[in-house]
mmCIF file of C-alpha atoms in Angstrom:
data_model
loop_
_atom_site.group_PDB
_atom_site.id
_atom_site.type_symbol
_atom_site.label_atom_id
_atom_site.label_comp_id
_atom_site.label_asym_id
_atom_site.label_seq_id
_atom_site.Cartn_x
_atom_site.Cartn_y
_atom_site.Cartn_z
ATOM 1 C CA ASP U 1 118.865 109.719 87.979
ATOM 2 C CA ALA U 2 115.609 111.347 87.024
ATOM 3 C CA GLU U 3 115.754 113.442 83.887
ATOM 4 C CA ILE U 4 113.799 115.134 81.152
ATOM 5 C CA THR U 5 114.649 114.409 77.529
ATOM 6 C CA GLN U 6 113.586 115.902 74.228
ATOM 7 C CA SER U 7 113.747 114.501 70.723
ATOM 8 C CA PRO U 8 114.789 115.250 68.146
ATOM 9 C CA ARG U 9 117.454 117.739 69.224
ATOM 10 C CA HIS U 10 117.515 119.306 65.770
ATOM 11 C CA LYS U 11 114.833 119.259 63.086
ATOM 12 C CA ILE U 12 114.520 120.871 59.684
ATOM 13 C CA THR U 13 111.120 120.760 58.018
ATOM 14 C CA GLU U 14 109.171 122.482 55.278
ATOM 15 C CA THR U 15 106.331 124.930 55.513
ATOM 16 C CA GLY U 16 102.969 123.192 55.825
ATOM 17 C CA ARG U 17 104.232 119.904 57.233
ATOM 18 C CA GLN U 18 103.054 118.479 60.531
ATOM 19 C CA VAL U 19 105.815 118.150 63.093
ATOM 20 C CA THR U 20 105.802 116.507 66.511
ATOM 21 C CA LEU U 21 108.407 117.221 69.175
ATOM 22 C CA ALA U 22 108.726 114.676 71.960
ATOM 23 C CA CYS U 23 109.226 115.358 75.663
ATOM 24 C CA HIS U 24 109.743 112.588 78.222
ATOM 25 C CA GLN U 25 110.382 112.991 81.942
ATOM 26 C CA THR U 26 111.217 110.431 84.593
ATOM 27 C CA TRP U 27 110.721 112.768 87.573
ATOM 28 C CA ASN U 28 107.112 111.529 87.923
ATOM 29 C CA HIS U 29 106.075 115.188 87.881
ATOM 30 C CA ASN U 30 102.429 116.052 87.341
ATOM 31 C CA ASN U 31 103.136 119.396 85.654
ATOM 32 C CA MET U 32 104.670 119.723 82.204
ATOM 33 C CA PHE U 33 105.246 122.790 80.056
ATOM 34 C CA TRP U 34 106.355 123.752 76.556
ATOM 35 C CA TYR U 35 108.160 127.022 75.874
ATOM 36 C CA ARG U 36 109.704 128.590 72.811
ATOM 37 C CA GLN U 37 112.800 130.760 72.943
ATOM 38 C CA ASP U 38 113.365 133.542 70.482
ATOM 39 C CA LEU U 39 115.961 136.299 70.517
ATOM 40 C CA GLY U 40 114.788 139.271 72.555
ATOM 41 C CA HIS U 41 111.744 137.471 73.959
ATOM 42 C CA GLY U 42 113.165 135.171 76.577
ATOM 43 C CA LEU U 43 111.000 132.075 76.906
ATOM 44 C CA ARG U 44 107.292 132.159 76.162
ATOM 45 C CA LEU U 45 104.779 129.554 77.269
ATOM 46 C CA ILE U 46 103.045 127.585 74.518
ATOM 47 C CA HIS U 47 101.019 124.901 76.323
ATOM 48 C CA TYR U 48 101.016 123.261 79.712
ATOM 49 C CA SER U 49 99.484 120.317 81.545
ATOM 50 C CA TYR U 50 98.789 119.708 85.223
ATOM 51 C CA GLY U 51 98.148 115.985 84.801
ATOM 52 C CA VAL U 52 96.949 113.176 82.551
ATOM 53 C CA GLN U 53 94.208 114.306 80.156
ATOM 54 C CA ASP U 54 94.699 117.945 81.215
ATOM 55 C CA THR U 55 96.000 120.507 78.699
ATOM 56 C CA ASN U 56 95.918 124.297 78.689
ATOM 57 C CA LYS U 57 96.874 127.079 76.286
ATOM 58 C CA GLY U 58 99.704 129.411 77.086
ATOM 59 C CA GLU U 59 100.701 132.811 75.807
ATOM 60 C CA VAL U 60 101.604 131.727 72.245
ATOM 61 C CA SER U 61 99.490 128.639 71.555
ATOM 62 C CA ASP U 62 98.234 129.379 68.016
ATOM 63 C CA GLY U 63 99.380 126.695 65.588
ATOM 64 C CA TYR U 64 100.388 124.252 68.337
ATOM 65 C CA SER U 65 98.664 121.412 70.164
ATOM 66 C CA VAL U 66 99.550 118.963 72.943
ATOM 67 C CA SER U 67 98.066 115.825 74.425
ATOM 68 C CA ARG U 68 98.778 114.111 77.754
ATOM 69 C CA SER U 69 97.980 110.413 77.795
ATOM 70 C CA ASN U 70 100.412 109.487 80.575
ATOM 71 C CA THR U 71 102.468 111.172 83.288
ATOM 72 C CA GLU U 72 105.809 110.905 81.511
ATOM 73 C CA ASP U 73 105.117 112.418 78.070
ATOM 74 C CA LEU U 74 103.843 115.676 76.609
ATOM 75 C CA PRO U 75 104.376 115.754 72.834
ATOM 76 C CA LEU U 76 104.065 119.110 71.064
ATOM 77 C CA THR U 77 102.542 119.104 67.573
ATOM 78 C CA LEU U 78 102.822 121.835 64.984
ATOM 79 C CA GLU U 79 99.774 121.194 62.825
ATOM 80 C CA SER U 80 101.060 123.021 59.740
ATOM 81 C CA ALA U 81 104.542 124.371 60.263
ATOM 82 C CA ALA U 82 105.185 128.034 59.432
ATOM 83 C CA SER U 83 108.471 129.921 59.125
ATOM 84 C CA SER U 84 107.446 131.978 62.171
ATOM 85 C CA GLN U 85 107.682 128.782 64.200
ATOM 86 C CA THR U 86 111.410 128.499 63.627
ATOM 87 C CA SER U 87 112.683 128.575 67.190
ATOM 88 C CA VAL U 88 114.248 126.635 70.032
ATOM 89 C CA TYR U 89 111.672 124.656 71.976
ATOM 90 C CA PHE U 90 112.068 123.710 75.624
ATOM 91 C CA CYS U 91 110.066 121.256 77.630
ATOM 92 C CA ALA U 92 109.935 121.535 81.428
ATOM 93 C CA SER U 93 108.368 119.715 84.337
ATOM 94 C CA SER U 94 107.611 120.440 87.974
ATOM 95 C CA GLY U 95 105.974 118.646 90.865
ATOM 96 C CA GLY U 96 106.514 116.848 94.116
ATOM 97 C CA SER U 97 107.378 118.778 97.255
ATOM 98 C CA ASP U 98 108.916 121.621 95.194
ATOM 99 C CA GLY U 99 105.964 122.121 92.873
ATOM 100 C CA TYR U 100 106.954 125.552 91.635
ATOM 101 C CA THR U 101 110.489 124.899 90.399
ATOM 102 C CA GLN U 102 110.632 123.827 86.773
ATOM 103 C CA TYR U 103 113.391 121.622 85.413
ATOM 104 C CA PHE U 104 114.122 121.903 81.719
ATOM 105 C CA GLY U 105 114.998 119.521 78.942
ATOM 106 C CA PRO U 106 117.951 120.182 76.614
ATOM 107 C CA GLY U 107 115.829 121.857 73.933
ATOM 108 C CA THR U 108 114.944 121.159 70.298
ATOM 109 C CA ARG U 109 116.105 123.505 67.572
ATOM 110 C CA LEU U 110 113.437 123.595 64.845
ATOM 111 C CA THR U 111 113.942 125.227 61.476
ATOM 112 C CA VAL U 112 110.979 125.659 59.128
ATOM 113 C CA LEU U 113 112.002 126.397 55.536
ATOM 114 C CA ALA B 1 99.232 140.127 84.668
ATOM 115 C CA GLN B 2 102.846 139.399 85.498
ATOM 116 C CA LYS B 3 105.848 141.104 83.975
ATOM 117 C CA VAL B 4 109.585 140.646 84.417
ATOM 118 C CA THR B 5 112.065 143.222 83.188
ATOM 119 C CA GLN B 6 115.766 142.655 82.758
ATOM 120 C CA ALA B 7 116.946 146.003 81.486
ATOM 121 C CA GLN B 8 120.548 144.933 80.880
ATOM 122 C CA THR B 9 120.904 143.205 77.534
ATOM 123 C CA GLU B 10 124.592 142.408 77.861
ATOM 124 C CA ILE B 11 127.276 142.890 80.497
ATOM 125 C CA SER B 12 130.957 142.426 79.739
ATOM 126 C CA VAL B 13 133.496 142.055 82.513
ATOM 127 C CA VAL B 14 137.062 140.944 82.941
ATOM 128 C CA GLU B 15 137.673 137.830 85.001
ATOM 129 C CA LYS B 16 137.610 138.400 88.785
ATOM 130 C CA GLU B 17 135.352 141.428 88.535
ATOM 131 C CA ASP B 18 131.971 141.333 90.241
ATOM 132 C CA VAL B 19 128.831 141.525 88.115
ATOM 133 C CA THR B 20 125.297 142.336 89.233
ATOM 134 C CA LEU B 21 122.246 141.447 87.176
ATOM 135 C CA ASP B 22 119.093 143.469 87.686
ATOM 136 C CA CYS B 23 115.568 142.058 87.700
ATOM 137 C CA VAL B 24 112.398 144.053 88.301
ATOM 138 C CA TYR B 25 109.028 142.343 88.429
ATOM 139 C CA GLU B 26 105.361 143.289 88.444
ATOM 140 C CA THR B 27 102.532 141.279 89.937
ATOM 141 C CA ARG B 28 99.312 141.985 91.804
ATOM 142 C CA ASP B 29 99.601 138.759 93.768
ATOM 143 C CA THR B 30 100.803 138.827 97.345
ATOM 144 C CA THR B 31 102.186 135.299 97.080
ATOM 145 C CA TYR B 32 104.650 134.550 94.312
ATOM 146 C CA TYR B 33 107.970 132.923 93.529
ATOM 147 C CA LEU B 34 111.038 134.358 91.854
ATOM 148 C CA PHE B 35 113.695 132.379 90.049
ATOM 149 C CA TRP B 36 117.058 132.729 88.362
ATOM 150 C CA TYR B 37 118.087 130.367 85.578
ATOM 151 C CA LYS B 38 121.410 130.157 83.758
ATOM 152 C CA GLN B 39 121.747 129.274 80.072
ATOM 153 C CA PRO B 40 125.395 128.550 79.156
ATOM 154 C CA PRO B 41 126.554 128.493 75.513
ATOM 155 C CA SER B 42 125.646 124.798 75.327
ATOM 156 C CA GLY B 43 121.999 125.863 75.493
ATOM 157 C CA GLU B 44 120.482 124.046 78.454
ATOM 158 C CA LEU B 45 118.592 125.927 81.168
ATOM 159 C CA VAL B 46 119.977 125.428 84.647
ATOM 160 C CA PHE B 47 117.959 126.284 87.743
ATOM 161 C CA LEU B 48 119.959 128.446 90.186
ATOM 162 C CA ILE B 49 117.638 129.690 92.917
ATOM 163 C CA ARG B 50 114.026 130.144 93.974
ATOM 164 C CA ARG B 51 112.670 132.686 96.446
ATOM 165 C CA ASN B 52 109.112 133.036 97.692
ATOM 166 C CA SER B 53 107.504 136.381 98.428
ATOM 167 C CA PHE B 54 107.521 135.781 102.178
ATOM 168 C CA ASP B 55 111.249 135.241 102.360
ATOM 169 C CA GLU B 56 113.232 138.436 101.910
ATOM 170 C CA GLN B 57 116.342 136.999 103.489
ATOM 171 C CA ASN B 58 119.188 137.448 101.097
ATOM 172 C CA GLU B 59 121.351 134.475 100.329
ATOM 173 C CA ILE B 60 124.932 133.754 99.463
ATOM 174 C CA SER B 61 125.941 130.519 97.838
ATOM 175 C CA GLY B 62 129.609 130.341 96.984
ATOM 176 C CA ARG B 63 130.296 133.136 94.504
ATOM 177 C CA TYR B 64 126.588 133.785 93.929
ATOM 178 C CA SER B 65 124.392 136.065 96.010
ATOM 179 C CA TRP B 66 120.836 137.286 95.659
ATOM 180 C CA ASN B 67 119.188 140.499 96.863
ATOM 181 C CA PHE B 68 115.397 140.361 97.104
ATOM 182 C CA GLN B 69 113.613 143.630 97.940
ATOM 183 C CA LYS B 70 109.817 143.638 97.880
ATOM 184 C CA SER B 71 109.691 147.399 98.425
ATOM 185 C CA THR B 72 111.287 147.990 95.024
ATOM 186 C CA SER B 73 110.027 144.764 93.374
ATOM 187 C CA SER B 74 113.569 143.732 92.596
ATOM 188 C CA PHE B 75 115.411 140.420 92.722
ATOM 189 C CA ASN B 76 119.013 141.103 91.782
ATOM 190 C CA PHE B 77 121.761 138.554 91.313
ATOM 191 C CA THR B 78 125.494 139.075 91.865
ATOM 192 C CA ILE B 79 128.416 136.957 90.766
ATOM 193 C CA THR B 80 131.510 137.696 92.836
ATOM 194 C CA ALA B 81 134.962 137.253 91.342
ATOM 195 C CA SER B 82 133.591 136.218 87.960
ATOM 196 C CA GLN B 83 135.133 133.386 85.970
ATOM 197 C CA VAL B 84 135.041 132.556 82.272
ATOM 198 C CA VAL B 85 132.661 129.662 83.048
ATOM 199 C CA ASP B 86 130.121 132.235 84.247
ATOM 200 C CA SER B 87 129.666 133.407 80.665
ATOM 201 C CA ALA B 88 126.019 132.665 79.926
ATOM 202 C CA VAL B 89 122.580 134.188 79.544
ATOM 203 C CA TYR B 90 120.838 134.635 82.872
ATOM 204 C CA PHE B 91 117.051 134.684 83.103
ATOM 205 C CA CYS B 92 114.912 136.012 85.892
ATOM 206 C CA ALA B 93 111.412 134.496 86.132
ATOM 207 C CA LEU B 94 108.237 134.917 88.167
ATOM 208 C CA SER B 95 105.466 132.518 89.103
ATOM 209 C CA ALA B 96 102.428 133.910 90.894
ATOM 210 C CA THR B 97 99.838 131.832 92.688
ATOM 211 C CA ASP B 98 97.055 132.879 90.311
ATOM 212 C CA SER B 99 99.083 131.332 87.475
ATOM 213 C CA TRP B 100 100.164 128.325 89.455
ATOM 214 C CA GLY B 101 103.320 126.793 88.068
ATOM 215 C CA LYS B 102 103.565 128.959 84.970
ATOM 216 C CA LEU B 103 106.748 130.975 84.618
ATOM 217 C CA GLN B 104 106.939 134.488 83.216
ATOM 218 C CA PHE B 105 110.495 135.069 82.010
ATOM 219 C CA GLY B 106 112.473 138.227 81.493
ATOM 220 C CA ALA B 107 114.305 138.696 78.198
ATOM 221 C CA GLY B 108 117.596 137.608 79.719
ATOM 222 C CA THR B 109 120.988 139.231 80.297
ATOM 223 C CA GLN B 110 124.055 138.012 78.418
ATOM 224 C CA VAL B 111 127.134 137.937 80.651
ATOM 225 C CA VAL B 112 130.494 137.811 78.907
ATOM 226 C CA VAL B 113 133.544 137.183 81.072
ATOM 227 C CA THR B 114 136.898 137.599 79.361
ATOM 228 C CA PRO B 115 140.216 136.350 80.736
#
């Protein structure tokens, strides 16, 4: 079955370190998204991609970057982790005949100390 | 700009009671999509339903039903005869054609169903 996976599922890091969160989907979807979830804010869009070599900034992109070198993967990098980036991160993908419905990965809980 | 408001922060019910979750949205687009997602205590986000702006037909699926009213910009969700397994956070989301594919989420409503 097609799926979307994220790794690691839990990560603790220190302020100032570079961190990369992985997202891999086997849906063969063109569109991939990264969101962060914080209490009281729902999910907010960080970055998104509509295809290979395409990346775009979302609502809360400062301090984050992504790259899309193939269809399956969209890694999210925190260049210099800050305590304000402690959050749960979700990756999602959409495409095919139902291009608007996003399917989510299990999430990564990141703690920045 | 799009906005989704879920005014109810938490709803507590006893098993078998019905529960209705409110969702009000704002968009200037005439073509858009509305969604409901469920987030159980395990944390994953589960897609429940999608409606496009041209389809105001309400739907019932098992114990779930949805009421979409463009005139009031609302897309409400009802769980009939709630069960403990319905305990979760429910998110309403909007995707307009000018922001193709990007979802604007509401803050979510926590539903607690007690036996």
